[in-house]
Tab-separated table of C-alpha atoms in Angstrom:
chain	number	residue	atom	x	y	z
A	11	MET	CA	-29.407	-1.831	-12.831
A	12	TYR	CA	-27.886	1.629	-13.236
A	13	PHE	CA	-27.680	1.992	-9.452
A	14	LEU	CA	-25.706	-1.257	-9.078
A	15	ARG	CA	-23.205	-0.207	-11.732
A	16	LEU	CA	-22.773	3.188	-10.116
A	17	LEU	CA	-22.307	1.596	-6.705
A	18	SER	CA	-19.700	-0.807	-8.126
A	19	VAL	CA	-17.724	2.056	-9.655
A	20	ILE	CA	-17.821	4.057	-6.419
A	21	LEU	CA	-16.660	1.086	-4.336
A	22	LEU	CA	-13.921	0.260	-6.823
A	23	ALA	CA	-12.654	3.840	-6.741
A	24	ALA	CA	-12.682	3.914	-2.942
A	25	SER	CA	-11.006	0.540	-2.403
A	26	PRO	CA	-7.375	1.639	-2.957
A	27	THR	CA	-7.673	4.133	-0.124
A	28	LEU	CA	-9.208	1.718	2.375
A	29	ALA	CA	-6.344	-0.725	2.861
A	30	LYS	CA	-2.656	-0.305	3.573
A	31	ARG	CA	-0.252	-1.968	1.159
A	32	GLY	CA	2.583	-4.301	2.034
A	33	SER	CA	5.928	-4.750	0.327
A	34	GLY	CA	5.529	-4.556	-3.457
A	35	GLY	CA	2.028	-3.065	-3.268
A	36	GLU	CA	1.072	-0.087	-5.411
A	37	CYS	CA	0.756	3.280	-3.685
A	38	ARG	CA	0.217	6.952	-4.428
A	39	THR	CA	1.432	8.456	-1.143
A	40	GLN	CA	3.390	7.264	1.885
A	41	SER	CA	0.158	6.834	3.845
A	42	ASP	CA	-0.905	4.041	1.429
A	43	CYS	CA	1.947	1.807	2.655
A	44	CYS	CA	2.150	-0.145	5.894
A	45	TYR	CA	4.690	1.274	8.327
A	46	CYS	CA	6.901	-1.800	8.176
A	47	ASP	CA	7.315	-5.164	6.486
A	48	PRO	CA	6.632	-7.977	8.983
A	49	GLY	CA	8.935	-10.360	7.097
A	50	SER	CA	12.107	-8.276	7.129
A	51	GLY	CA	11.267	-5.756	9.843
A	52	CYS	CA	12.281	-2.932	7.510
A	53	ILE	CA	10.386	0.325	7.092
A	54	LEU	CA	8.269	0.568	3.907
A	55	SER	CA	8.274	3.687	1.771
A	56	CYS	CA	6.334	4.753	-1.327
A	57	GLN	CA	8.940	5.075	-4.085
A	58	ALA	CA	8.805	5.682	-7.835
A	59	ASP	CA	8.489	2.488	-9.882
A	60	ARG	CA	7.832	2.308	-13.629
A	61	SER	CA	6.226	-1.142	-13.481
A	62	SER	CA	3.378	0.122	-11.274
A	63	THR	CA	0.145	1.479	-12.758
A	64	THR	CA	0.220	4.307	-10.198
A	65	GLY	CA	3.906	5.017	-10.830
A	66	TYR	CA	4.792	4.200	-7.213
A	67	ARG	CA	5.282	1.057	-5.140
A	68	CYS	CA	5.746	0.256	-1.422
A	69	ILE	CA	9.392	-0.773	-1.173
A	70	THR	CA	11.412	-1.827	1.874
A	71	SER	CA	14.184	0.518	2.918
A	72	ARG	CA	17.458	-0.546	4.483
A	73	GLN	CA	16.354	0.720	7.864
A	74	SER	CA	15.493	-2.076	10.254
A	75	ALA	CA	13.845	0.133	12.859
A	76	CYS	CA	10.560	-1.757	13.183
A	77	ASN	CA	9.497	-3.923	16.049
A	78	VAL	CA	8.456	-6.959	13.987
A	79	ALA	CA	6.221	-8.287	16.762
A	80	GLY	CA	4.295	-4.996	16.745
A	81	CYS	CA	3.914	-4.863	12.976
A	82	SER	CA	0.201	-5.264	12.302
A	83	CYS	CA	0.053	-5.017	8.534
């Protein structure tokens, strides 16, 4: 029983680092965000946001430099 709880805690702690976040997703560093938003084609960046539990959120910039067809996030 103790082992299962420990495993659950370890997996929960590791999960935020395993997947990239899309627009509006919480992040800690730029590498947590997808490169671009497939909907708008704009580049995503990790910016300060008070409503996030991490203090940062993946937000679309005004740059539309992404190739939307090549956006795999």
